PDB file of C-alpha atoms and ligand atoms in Angstrom:
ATOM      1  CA  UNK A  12      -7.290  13.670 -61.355  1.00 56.00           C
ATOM      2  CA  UNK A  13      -4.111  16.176 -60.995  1.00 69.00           C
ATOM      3  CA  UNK A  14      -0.789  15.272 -61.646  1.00 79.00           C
ATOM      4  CA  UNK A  15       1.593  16.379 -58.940  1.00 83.00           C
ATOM      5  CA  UNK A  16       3.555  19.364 -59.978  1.00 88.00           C
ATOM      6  CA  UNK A  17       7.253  18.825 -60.324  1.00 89.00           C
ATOM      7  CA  UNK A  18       7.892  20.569 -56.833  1.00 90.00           C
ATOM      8  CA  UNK A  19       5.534  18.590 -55.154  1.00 87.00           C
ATOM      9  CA  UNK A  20       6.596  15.042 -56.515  1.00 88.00           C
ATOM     10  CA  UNK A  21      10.418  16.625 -55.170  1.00 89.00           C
ATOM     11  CA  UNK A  22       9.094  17.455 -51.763  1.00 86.00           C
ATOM     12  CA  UNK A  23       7.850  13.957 -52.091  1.00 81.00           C
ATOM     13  CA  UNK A  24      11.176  12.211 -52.626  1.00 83.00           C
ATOM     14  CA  UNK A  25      13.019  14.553 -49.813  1.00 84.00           C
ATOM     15  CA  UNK A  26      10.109  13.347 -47.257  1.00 76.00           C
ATOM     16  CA  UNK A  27      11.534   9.619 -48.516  1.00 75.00           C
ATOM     17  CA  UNK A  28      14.290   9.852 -49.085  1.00 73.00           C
ATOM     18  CA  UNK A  29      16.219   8.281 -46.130  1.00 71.00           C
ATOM     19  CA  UNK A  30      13.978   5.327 -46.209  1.00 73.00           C
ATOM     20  CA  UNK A  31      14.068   4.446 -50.055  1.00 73.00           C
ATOM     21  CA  UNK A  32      17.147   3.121 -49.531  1.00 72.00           C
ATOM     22  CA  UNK A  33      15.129   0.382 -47.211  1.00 70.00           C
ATOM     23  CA  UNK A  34      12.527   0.150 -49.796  1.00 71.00           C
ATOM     24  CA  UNK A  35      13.848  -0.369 -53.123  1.00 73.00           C
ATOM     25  CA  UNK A  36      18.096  -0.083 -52.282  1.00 77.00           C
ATOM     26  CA  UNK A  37      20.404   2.319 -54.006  1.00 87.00           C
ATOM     27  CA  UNK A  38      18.536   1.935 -57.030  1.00 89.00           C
ATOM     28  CA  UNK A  39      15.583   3.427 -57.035  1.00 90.00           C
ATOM     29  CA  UNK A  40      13.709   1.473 -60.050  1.00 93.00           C
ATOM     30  CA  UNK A  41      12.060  -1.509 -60.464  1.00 95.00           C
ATOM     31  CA  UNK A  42      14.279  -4.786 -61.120  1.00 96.00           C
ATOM     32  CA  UNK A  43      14.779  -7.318 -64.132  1.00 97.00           C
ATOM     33  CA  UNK A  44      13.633 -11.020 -63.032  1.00 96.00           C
ATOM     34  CA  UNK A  45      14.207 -13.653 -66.185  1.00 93.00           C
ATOM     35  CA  UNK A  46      11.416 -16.022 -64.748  1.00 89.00           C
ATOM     36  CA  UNK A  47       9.080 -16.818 -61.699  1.00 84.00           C
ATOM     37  CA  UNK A  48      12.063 -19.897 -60.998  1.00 88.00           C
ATOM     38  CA  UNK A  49      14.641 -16.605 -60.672  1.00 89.00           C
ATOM     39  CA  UNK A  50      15.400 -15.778 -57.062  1.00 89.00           C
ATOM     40  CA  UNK A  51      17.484 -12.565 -57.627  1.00 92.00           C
ATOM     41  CA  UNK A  52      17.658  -9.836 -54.791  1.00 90.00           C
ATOM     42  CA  UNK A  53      15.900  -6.896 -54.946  1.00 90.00           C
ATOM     43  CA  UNK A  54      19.213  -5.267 -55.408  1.00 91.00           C
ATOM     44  CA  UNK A  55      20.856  -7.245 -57.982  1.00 94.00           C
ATOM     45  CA  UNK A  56      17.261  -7.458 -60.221  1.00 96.00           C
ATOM     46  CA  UNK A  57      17.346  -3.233 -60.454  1.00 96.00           C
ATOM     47  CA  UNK A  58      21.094  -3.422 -61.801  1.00 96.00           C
ATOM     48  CA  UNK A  59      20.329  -6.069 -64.506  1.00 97.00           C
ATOM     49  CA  UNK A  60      17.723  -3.358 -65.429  1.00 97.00           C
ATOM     50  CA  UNK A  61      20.169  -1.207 -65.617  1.00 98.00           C
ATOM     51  CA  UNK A  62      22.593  -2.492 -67.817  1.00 98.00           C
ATOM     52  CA  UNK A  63      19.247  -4.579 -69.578  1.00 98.00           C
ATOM     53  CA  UNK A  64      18.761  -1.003 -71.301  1.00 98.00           C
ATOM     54  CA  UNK A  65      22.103   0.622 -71.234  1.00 98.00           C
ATOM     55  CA  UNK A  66      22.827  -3.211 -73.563  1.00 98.00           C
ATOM     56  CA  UNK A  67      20.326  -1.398 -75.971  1.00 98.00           C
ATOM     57  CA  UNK A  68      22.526   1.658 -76.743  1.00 96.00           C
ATOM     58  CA  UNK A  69      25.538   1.746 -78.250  1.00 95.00           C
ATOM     59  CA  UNK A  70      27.883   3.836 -75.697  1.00 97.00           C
ATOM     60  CA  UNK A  71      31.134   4.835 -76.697  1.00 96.00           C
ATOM     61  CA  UNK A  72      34.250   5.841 -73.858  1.00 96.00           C
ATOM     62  CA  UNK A  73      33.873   9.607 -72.889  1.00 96.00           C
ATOM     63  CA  UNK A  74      30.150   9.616 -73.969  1.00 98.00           C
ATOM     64  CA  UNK A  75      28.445  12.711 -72.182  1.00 98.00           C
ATOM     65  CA  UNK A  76      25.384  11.473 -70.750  1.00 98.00           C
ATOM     66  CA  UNK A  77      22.272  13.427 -68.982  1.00 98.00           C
ATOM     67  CA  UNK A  78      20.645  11.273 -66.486  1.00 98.00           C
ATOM     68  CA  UNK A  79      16.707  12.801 -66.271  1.00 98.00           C
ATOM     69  CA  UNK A  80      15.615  11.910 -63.153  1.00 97.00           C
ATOM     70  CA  UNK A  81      18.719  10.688 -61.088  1.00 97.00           C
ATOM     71  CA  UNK A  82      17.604   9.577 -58.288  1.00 94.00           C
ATOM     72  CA  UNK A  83      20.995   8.766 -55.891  1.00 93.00           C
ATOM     73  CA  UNK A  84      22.984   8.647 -58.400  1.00 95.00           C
ATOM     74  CA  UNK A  85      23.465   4.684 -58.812  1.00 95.00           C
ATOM     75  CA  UNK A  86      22.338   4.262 -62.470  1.00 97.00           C
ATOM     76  CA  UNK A  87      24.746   7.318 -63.713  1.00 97.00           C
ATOM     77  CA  UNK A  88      27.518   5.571 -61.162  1.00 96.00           C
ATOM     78  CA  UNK A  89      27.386   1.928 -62.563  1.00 96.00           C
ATOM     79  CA  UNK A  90      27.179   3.700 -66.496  1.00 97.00           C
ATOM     80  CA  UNK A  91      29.934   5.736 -65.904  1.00 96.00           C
ATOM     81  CA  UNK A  92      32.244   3.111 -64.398  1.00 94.00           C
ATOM     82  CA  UNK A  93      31.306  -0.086 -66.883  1.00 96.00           C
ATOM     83  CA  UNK A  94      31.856   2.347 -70.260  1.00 97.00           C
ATOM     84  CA  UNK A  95      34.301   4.717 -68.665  1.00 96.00           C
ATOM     85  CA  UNK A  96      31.735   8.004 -69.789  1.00 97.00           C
ATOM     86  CA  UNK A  97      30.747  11.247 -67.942  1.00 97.00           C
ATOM     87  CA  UNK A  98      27.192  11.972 -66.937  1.00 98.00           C
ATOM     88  CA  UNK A  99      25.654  14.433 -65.328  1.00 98.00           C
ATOM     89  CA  UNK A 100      22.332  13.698 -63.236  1.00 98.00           C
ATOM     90  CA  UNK A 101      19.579  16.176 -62.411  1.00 98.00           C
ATOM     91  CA  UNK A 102      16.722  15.436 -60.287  1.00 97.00           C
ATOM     92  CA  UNK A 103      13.735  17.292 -58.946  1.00 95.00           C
ATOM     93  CA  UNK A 104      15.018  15.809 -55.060  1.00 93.00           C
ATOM     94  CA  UNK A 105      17.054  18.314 -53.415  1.00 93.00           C
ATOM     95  CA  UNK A 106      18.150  15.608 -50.615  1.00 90.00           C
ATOM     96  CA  UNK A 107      18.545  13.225 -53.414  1.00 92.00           C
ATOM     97  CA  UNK A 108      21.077  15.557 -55.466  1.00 95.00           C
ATOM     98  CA  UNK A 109      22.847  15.953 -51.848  1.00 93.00           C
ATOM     99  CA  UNK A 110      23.272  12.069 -52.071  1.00 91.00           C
ATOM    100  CA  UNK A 111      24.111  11.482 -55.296  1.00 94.00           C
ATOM    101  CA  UNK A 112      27.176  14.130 -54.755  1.00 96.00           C
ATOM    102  CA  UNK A 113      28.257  12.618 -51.438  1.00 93.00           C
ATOM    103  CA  UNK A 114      27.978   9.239 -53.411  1.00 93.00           C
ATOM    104  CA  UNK A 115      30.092  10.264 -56.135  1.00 96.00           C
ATOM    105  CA  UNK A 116      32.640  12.100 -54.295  1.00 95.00           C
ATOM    106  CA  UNK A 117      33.546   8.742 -51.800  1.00 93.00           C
ATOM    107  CA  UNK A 118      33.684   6.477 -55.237  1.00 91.00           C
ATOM    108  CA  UNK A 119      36.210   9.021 -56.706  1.00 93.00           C
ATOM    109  CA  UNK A 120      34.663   9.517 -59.515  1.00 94.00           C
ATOM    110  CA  UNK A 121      33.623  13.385 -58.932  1.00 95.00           C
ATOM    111  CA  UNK A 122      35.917  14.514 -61.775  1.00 95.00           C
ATOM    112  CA  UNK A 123      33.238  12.586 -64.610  1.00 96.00           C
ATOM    113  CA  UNK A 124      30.072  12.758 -62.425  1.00 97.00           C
ATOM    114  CA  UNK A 125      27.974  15.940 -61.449  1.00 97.00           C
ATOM    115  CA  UNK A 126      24.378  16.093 -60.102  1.00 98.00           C
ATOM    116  CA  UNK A 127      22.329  19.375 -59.912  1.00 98.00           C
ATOM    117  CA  UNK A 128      18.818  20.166 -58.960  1.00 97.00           C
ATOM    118  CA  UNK A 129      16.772  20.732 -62.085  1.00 97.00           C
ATOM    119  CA  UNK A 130      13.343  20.084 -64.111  1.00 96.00           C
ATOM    120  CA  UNK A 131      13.653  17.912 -66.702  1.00 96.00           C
ATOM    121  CA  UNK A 132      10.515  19.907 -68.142  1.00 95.00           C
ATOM    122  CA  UNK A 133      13.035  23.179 -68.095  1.00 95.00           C
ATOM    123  CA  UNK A 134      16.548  22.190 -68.790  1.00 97.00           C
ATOM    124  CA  UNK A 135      19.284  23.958 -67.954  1.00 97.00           C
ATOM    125  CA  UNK A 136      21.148  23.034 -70.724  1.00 98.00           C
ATOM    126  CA  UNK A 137      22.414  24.091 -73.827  1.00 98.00           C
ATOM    127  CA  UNK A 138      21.079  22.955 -77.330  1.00 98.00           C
ATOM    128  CA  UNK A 139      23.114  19.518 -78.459  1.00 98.00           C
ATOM    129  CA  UNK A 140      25.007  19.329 -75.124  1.00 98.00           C
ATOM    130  CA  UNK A 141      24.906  15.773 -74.608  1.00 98.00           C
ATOM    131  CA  UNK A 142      25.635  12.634 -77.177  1.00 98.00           C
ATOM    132  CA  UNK A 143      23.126  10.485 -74.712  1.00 98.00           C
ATOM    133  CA  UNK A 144      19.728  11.117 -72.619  1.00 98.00           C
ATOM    134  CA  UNK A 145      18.698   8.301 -70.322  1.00 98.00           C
ATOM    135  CA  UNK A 146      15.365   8.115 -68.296  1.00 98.00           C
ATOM    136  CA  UNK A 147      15.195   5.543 -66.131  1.00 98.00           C
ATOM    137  CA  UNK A 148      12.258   5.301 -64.813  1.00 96.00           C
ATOM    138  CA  UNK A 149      11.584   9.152 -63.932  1.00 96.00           C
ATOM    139  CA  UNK A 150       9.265  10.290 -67.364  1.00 96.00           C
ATOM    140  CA  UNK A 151       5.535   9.037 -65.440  1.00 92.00           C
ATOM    141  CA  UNK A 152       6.500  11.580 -62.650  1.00 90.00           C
ATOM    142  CA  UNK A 153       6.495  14.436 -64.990  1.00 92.00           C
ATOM    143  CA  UNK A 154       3.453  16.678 -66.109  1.00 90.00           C
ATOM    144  CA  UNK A 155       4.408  16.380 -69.783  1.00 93.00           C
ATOM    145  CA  UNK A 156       6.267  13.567 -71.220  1.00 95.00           C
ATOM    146  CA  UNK A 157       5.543  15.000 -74.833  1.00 96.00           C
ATOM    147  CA  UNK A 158       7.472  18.246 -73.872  1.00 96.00           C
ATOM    148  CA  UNK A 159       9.984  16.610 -71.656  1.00 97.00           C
ATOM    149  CA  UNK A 160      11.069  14.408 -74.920  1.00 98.00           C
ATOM    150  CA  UNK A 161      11.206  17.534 -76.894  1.00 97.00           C
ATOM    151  CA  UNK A 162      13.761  18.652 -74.467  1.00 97.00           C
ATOM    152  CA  UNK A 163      15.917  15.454 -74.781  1.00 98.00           C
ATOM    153  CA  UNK A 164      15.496  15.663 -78.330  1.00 98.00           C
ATOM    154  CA  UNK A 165      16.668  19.589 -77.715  1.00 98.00           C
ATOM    155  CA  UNK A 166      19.897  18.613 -75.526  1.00 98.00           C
ATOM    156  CA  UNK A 167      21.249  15.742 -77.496  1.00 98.00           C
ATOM    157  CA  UNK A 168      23.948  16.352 -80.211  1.00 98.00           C
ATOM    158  CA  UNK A 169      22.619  14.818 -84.173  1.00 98.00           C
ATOM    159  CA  UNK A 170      23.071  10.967 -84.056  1.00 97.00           C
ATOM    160  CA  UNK A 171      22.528  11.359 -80.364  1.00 98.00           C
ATOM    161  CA  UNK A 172      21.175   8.301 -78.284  1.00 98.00           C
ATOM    162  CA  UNK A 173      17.882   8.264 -76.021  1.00 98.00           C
ATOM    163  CA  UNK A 174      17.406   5.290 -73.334  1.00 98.00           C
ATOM    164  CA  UNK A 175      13.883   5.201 -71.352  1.00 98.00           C
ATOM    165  CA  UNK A 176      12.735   2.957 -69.166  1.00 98.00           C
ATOM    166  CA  UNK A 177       8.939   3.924 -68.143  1.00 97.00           C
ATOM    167  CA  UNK A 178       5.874   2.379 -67.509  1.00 96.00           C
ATOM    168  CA  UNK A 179       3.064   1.558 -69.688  1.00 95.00           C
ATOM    169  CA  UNK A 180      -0.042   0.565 -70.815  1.00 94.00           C
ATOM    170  CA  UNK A 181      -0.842  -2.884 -71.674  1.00 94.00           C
ATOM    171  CA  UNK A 182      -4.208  -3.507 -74.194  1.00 87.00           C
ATOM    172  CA  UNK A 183      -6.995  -6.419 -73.153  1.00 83.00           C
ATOM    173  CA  UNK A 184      -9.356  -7.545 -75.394  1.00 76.00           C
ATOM    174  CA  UNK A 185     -11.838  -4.197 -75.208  1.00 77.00           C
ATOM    175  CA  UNK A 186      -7.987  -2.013 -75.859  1.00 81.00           C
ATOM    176  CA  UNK A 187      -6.585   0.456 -73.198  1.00 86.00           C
ATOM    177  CA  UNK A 188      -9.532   2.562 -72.065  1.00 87.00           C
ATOM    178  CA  UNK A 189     -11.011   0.188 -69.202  1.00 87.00           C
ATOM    179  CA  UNK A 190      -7.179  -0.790 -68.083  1.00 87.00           C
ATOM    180  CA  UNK A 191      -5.903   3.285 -68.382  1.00 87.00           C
ATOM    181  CA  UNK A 192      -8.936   3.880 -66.313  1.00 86.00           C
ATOM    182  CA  UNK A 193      -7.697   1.185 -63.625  1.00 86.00           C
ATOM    183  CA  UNK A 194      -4.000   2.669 -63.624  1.00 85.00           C
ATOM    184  CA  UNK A 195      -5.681   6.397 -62.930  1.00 83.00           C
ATOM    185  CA  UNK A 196      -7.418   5.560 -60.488  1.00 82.00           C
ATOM    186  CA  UNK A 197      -5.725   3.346 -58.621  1.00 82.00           C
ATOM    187  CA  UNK A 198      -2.699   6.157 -58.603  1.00 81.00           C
ATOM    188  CA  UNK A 199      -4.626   8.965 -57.825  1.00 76.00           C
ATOM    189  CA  UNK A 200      -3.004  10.511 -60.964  1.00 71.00           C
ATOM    190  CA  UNK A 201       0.604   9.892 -59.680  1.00 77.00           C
ATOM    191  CA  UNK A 202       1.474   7.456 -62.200  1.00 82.00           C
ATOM    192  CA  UNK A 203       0.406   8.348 -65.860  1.00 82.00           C
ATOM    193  CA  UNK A 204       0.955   5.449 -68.893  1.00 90.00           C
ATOM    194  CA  UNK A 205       0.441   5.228 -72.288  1.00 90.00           C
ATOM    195  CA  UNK A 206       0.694   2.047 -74.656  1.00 92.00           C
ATOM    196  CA  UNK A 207       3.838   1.805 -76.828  1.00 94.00           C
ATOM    197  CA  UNK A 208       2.225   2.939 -80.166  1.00 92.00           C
ATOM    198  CA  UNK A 209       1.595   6.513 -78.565  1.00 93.00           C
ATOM    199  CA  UNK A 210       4.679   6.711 -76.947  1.00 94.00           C
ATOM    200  CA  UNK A 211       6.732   5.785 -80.173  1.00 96.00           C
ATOM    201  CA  UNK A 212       4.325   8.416 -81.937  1.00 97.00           C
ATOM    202  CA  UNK A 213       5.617  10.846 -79.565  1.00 97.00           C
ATOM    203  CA  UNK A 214       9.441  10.398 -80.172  1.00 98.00           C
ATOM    204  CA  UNK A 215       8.981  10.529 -83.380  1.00 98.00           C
ATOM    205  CA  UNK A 216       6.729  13.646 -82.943  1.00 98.00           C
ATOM    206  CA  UNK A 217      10.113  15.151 -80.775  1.00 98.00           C
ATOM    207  CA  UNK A 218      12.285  14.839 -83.736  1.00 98.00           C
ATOM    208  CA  UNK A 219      14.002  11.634 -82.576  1.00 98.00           C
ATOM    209  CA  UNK A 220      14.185   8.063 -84.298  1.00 98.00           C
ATOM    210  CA  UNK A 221      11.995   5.267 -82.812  1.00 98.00           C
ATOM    211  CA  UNK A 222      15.054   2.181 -82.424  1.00 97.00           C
ATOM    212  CA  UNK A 223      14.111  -0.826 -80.127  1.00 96.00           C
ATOM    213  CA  UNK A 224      10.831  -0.648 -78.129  1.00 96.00           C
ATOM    214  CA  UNK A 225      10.744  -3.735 -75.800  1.00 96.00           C
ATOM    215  CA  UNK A 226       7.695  -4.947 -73.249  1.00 96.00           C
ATOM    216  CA  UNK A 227       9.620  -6.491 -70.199  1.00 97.00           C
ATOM    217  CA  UNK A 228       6.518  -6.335 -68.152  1.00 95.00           C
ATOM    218  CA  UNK A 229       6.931 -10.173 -66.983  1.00 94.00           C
ATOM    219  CA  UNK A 230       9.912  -9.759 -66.030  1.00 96.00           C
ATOM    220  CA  UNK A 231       9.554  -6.338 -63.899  1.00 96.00           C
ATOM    221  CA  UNK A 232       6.235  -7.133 -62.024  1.00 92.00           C
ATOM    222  CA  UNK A 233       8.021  -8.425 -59.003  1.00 91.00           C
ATOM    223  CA  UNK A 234       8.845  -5.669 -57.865  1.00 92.00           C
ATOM    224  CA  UNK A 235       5.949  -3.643 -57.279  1.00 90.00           C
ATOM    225  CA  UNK A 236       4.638  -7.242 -54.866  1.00 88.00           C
ATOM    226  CA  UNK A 237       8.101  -6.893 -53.079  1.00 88.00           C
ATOM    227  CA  UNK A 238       8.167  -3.344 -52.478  1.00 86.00           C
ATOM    228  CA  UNK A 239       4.654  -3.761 -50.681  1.00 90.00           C
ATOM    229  CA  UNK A 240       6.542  -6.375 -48.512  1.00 90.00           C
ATOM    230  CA  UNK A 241       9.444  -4.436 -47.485  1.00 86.00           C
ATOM    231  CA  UNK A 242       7.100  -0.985 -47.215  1.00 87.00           C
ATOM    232  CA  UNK A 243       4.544  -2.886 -44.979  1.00 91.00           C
ATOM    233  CA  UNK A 244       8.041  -4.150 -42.862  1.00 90.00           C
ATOM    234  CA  UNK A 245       8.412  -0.461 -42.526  1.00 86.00           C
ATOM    235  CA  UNK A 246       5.545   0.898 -41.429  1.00 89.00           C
ATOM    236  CA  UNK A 247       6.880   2.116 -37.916  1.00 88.00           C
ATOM    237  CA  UNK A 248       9.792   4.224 -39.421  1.00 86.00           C
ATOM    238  CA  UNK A 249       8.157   5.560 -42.317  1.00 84.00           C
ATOM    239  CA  UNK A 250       4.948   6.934 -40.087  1.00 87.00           C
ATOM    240  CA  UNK A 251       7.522   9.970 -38.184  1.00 83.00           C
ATOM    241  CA  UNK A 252       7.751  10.934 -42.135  1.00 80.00           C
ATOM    242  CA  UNK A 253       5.104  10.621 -44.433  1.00 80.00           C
ATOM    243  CA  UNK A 254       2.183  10.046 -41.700  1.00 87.00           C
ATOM    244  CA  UNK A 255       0.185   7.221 -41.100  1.00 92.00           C
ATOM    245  CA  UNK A 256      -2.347   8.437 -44.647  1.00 91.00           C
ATOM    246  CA  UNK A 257       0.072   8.993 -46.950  1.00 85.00           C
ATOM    247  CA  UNK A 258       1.913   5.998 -45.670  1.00 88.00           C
ATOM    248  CA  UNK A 259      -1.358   3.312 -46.185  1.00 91.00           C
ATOM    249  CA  UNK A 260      -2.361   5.229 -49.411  1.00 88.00           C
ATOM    250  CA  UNK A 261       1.430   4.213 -51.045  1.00 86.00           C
ATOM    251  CA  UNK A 262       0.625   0.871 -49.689  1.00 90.00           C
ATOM    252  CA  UNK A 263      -2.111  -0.041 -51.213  1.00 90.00           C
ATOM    253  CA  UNK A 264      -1.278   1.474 -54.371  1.00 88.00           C
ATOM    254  CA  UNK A 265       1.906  -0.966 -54.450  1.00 88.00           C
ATOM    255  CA  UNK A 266      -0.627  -3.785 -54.046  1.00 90.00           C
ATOM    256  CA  UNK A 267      -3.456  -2.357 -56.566  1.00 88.00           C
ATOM    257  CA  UNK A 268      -0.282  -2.028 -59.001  1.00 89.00           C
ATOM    258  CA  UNK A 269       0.880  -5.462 -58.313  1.00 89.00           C
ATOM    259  CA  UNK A 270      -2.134  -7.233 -59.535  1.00 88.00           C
ATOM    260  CA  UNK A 271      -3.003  -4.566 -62.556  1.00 89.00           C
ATOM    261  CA  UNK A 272      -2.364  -6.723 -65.716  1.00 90.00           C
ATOM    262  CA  UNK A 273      -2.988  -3.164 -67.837  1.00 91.00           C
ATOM    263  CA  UNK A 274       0.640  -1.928 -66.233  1.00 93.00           C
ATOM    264  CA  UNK A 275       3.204  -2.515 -67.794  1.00 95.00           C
ATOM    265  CA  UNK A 276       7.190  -2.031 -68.419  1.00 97.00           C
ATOM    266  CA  UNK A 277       9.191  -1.022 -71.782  1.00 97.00           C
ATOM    267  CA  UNK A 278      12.414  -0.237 -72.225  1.00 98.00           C
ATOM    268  CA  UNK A 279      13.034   1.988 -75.415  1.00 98.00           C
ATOM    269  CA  UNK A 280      15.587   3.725 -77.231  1.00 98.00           C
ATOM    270  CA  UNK A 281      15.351   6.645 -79.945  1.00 98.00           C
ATOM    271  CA  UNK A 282      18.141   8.322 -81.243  1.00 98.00           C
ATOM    272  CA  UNK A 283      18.295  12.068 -83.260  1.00 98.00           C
ATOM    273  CA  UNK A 284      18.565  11.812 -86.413  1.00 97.00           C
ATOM    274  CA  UNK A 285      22.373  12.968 -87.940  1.00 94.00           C
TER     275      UNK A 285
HETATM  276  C1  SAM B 308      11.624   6.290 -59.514  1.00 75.38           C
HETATM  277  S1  SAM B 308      12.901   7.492 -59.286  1.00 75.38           S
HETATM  278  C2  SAM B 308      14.176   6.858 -60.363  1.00 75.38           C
HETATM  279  C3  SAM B 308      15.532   7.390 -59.981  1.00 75.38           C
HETATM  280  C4  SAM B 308      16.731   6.858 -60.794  1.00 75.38           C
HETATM  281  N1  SAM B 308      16.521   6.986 -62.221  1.00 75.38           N
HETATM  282  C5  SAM B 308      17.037   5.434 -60.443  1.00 75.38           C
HETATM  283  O1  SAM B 308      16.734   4.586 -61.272  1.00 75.38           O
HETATM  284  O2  SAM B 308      17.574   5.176 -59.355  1.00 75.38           O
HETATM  285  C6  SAM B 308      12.283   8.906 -60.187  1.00 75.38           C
HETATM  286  C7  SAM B 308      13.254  10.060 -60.277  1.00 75.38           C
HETATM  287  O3  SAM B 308      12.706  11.067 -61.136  1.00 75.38           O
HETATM  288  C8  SAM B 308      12.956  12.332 -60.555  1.00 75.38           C
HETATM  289  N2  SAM B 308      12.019  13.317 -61.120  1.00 75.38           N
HETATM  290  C9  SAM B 308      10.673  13.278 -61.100  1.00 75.38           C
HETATM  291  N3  SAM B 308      10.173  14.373 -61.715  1.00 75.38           N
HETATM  292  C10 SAM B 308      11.230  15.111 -62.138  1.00 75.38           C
HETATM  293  C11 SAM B 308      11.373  16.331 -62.847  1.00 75.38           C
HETATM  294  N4  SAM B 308      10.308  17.038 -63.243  1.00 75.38           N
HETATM  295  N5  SAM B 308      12.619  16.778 -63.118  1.00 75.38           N
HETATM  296  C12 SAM B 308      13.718  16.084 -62.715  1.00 75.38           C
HETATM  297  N6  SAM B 308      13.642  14.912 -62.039  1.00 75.38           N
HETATM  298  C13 SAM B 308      12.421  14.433 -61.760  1.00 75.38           C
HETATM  299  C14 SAM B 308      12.800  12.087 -59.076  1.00 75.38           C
HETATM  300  O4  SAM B 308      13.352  13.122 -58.304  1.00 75.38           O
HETATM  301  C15 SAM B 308      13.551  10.746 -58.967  1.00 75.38           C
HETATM  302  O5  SAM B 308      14.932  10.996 -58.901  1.00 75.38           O
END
């Protein structure tokens, strides 16, 4: 099965990109529940992820950080105003750059923030540019994640810091084959996951330091059985969009993901050696 290309998964989030905000809030990511017991919104769950994985770096005042895979900007906004650092997004979402710059610009905080239109596969950036890299959540969009590592690894300045948040693979009893299989095909390809042994194997292969490597899979899970409930609520708006296929395809890949046990959630950090 094909992988989207880069323009195509942008075109994708520009068709959405008004109603994401309905679906999953500012943040576009999956949230952080601590237990079935924990009632947290939507909202507040996806800014505990947040600052769940920016707690596993250390980030220093005036850090420069490149945010792969921006989204509207809220991630690089709540970063840059809890640890007082710059950032500058890029995403592959024209209409989402748009946002993230209107965003910035009525929090005042235009003079530390910046968002351009970019591939993380290509970056337009110059060797050791940046002291962090943080994917959250954007890596299983992109064609390569080998390559788009090597490009982190490529931008960050020695003793630089990498944060990733990404899906993966979780093993049964028979390994990762049947349950990889499952994820495919459910996803038509969209959504591409490897177990945490390959992707540590493929920091390391970038030139970057393996540091913590976390499965938070209970506690992200939630979310893909809520965004099915608010997409479903939205069936009527989202139709003039995306059409009535592409709308019950995302649908019921929410609920096939929902109830795969073989997907699952890490958080990781990596940093480049000094
Ligand atoms: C699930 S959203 C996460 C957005 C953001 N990190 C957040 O948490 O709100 C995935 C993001 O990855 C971006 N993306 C996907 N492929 C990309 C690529 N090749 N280059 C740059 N951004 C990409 C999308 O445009 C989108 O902003």
């Amino acid at each position: 099965m094909n992988k989207p290309t880069p323009k195509e998964i942008g075109h994708g989030y520009d068709a959405f990109a008004d109603l994401l905000d309905q679906l999953w809030g500012e943040n576009l990511h999956h949230g952080y529940w601590d237990d079935p017991s924990d009632e947290v919104s939507v909202e507040d769950a996806a800014n505990r992820l947040t600052d769940k994985l920016a707690g596993l770096l250390t980030i220093e005042p005036g850090d420069r950080l490149l945010d792969l895979g921006c989204g509207i900007g809220a991630p690089a906004i709540r970063l840059a105003t809890t640890y007082q650092i710059e950032a500058v997004g890029v995403s592959i979402s024209g209409r989402q750059v748009e946002r993230a710059i209107e965003r910035v610009a009525s929090a005042g905080l235009a003079d530390r923030l910046s968002f351009q239109l970019a591939d993380a596969m290509d970056l337009p950036f110059p060797d050791e540019s940046f002291d962090i890299v943080w994917a959250l959540e954007s890596l299983h969009h992109m064609p390569d994640r080998a390559h788009v590592l090597r490009q982190a690894a490529r931008v960050l300045r020695p003793g630089g810091r990498l944060a990733v948040a990404d899906f993966m693979l979780l093993p049964d009893a028979g390994g990762y084959e049947a349950g990889a299989a499952r994820v495919n095909q459910a996803s038509k390809g969209v959504l591409s996951v490897v177990g945490l042994d390959e992707y540590q194997s493929m920091l390391r292969a970038a030139g970057l330091v393996p540091g913590a490597a976390e499965d938070v899979s209970k506690h992200t899970r939630p979310s893909w059985r809520r965004a099915a409930e608010r997409f479903a609520a939205l069936r009527e708006q989202a139709l003039p969009h995306i059409g009535a296929e592409q709308f019950d395809l995302t649908l019921s890949r929410f609920r096939a993901f929902s109830e795969e046990p073989a997907l699952g959630y890490a958080l990781l950090t990596a940093h480049k050696p000094a």
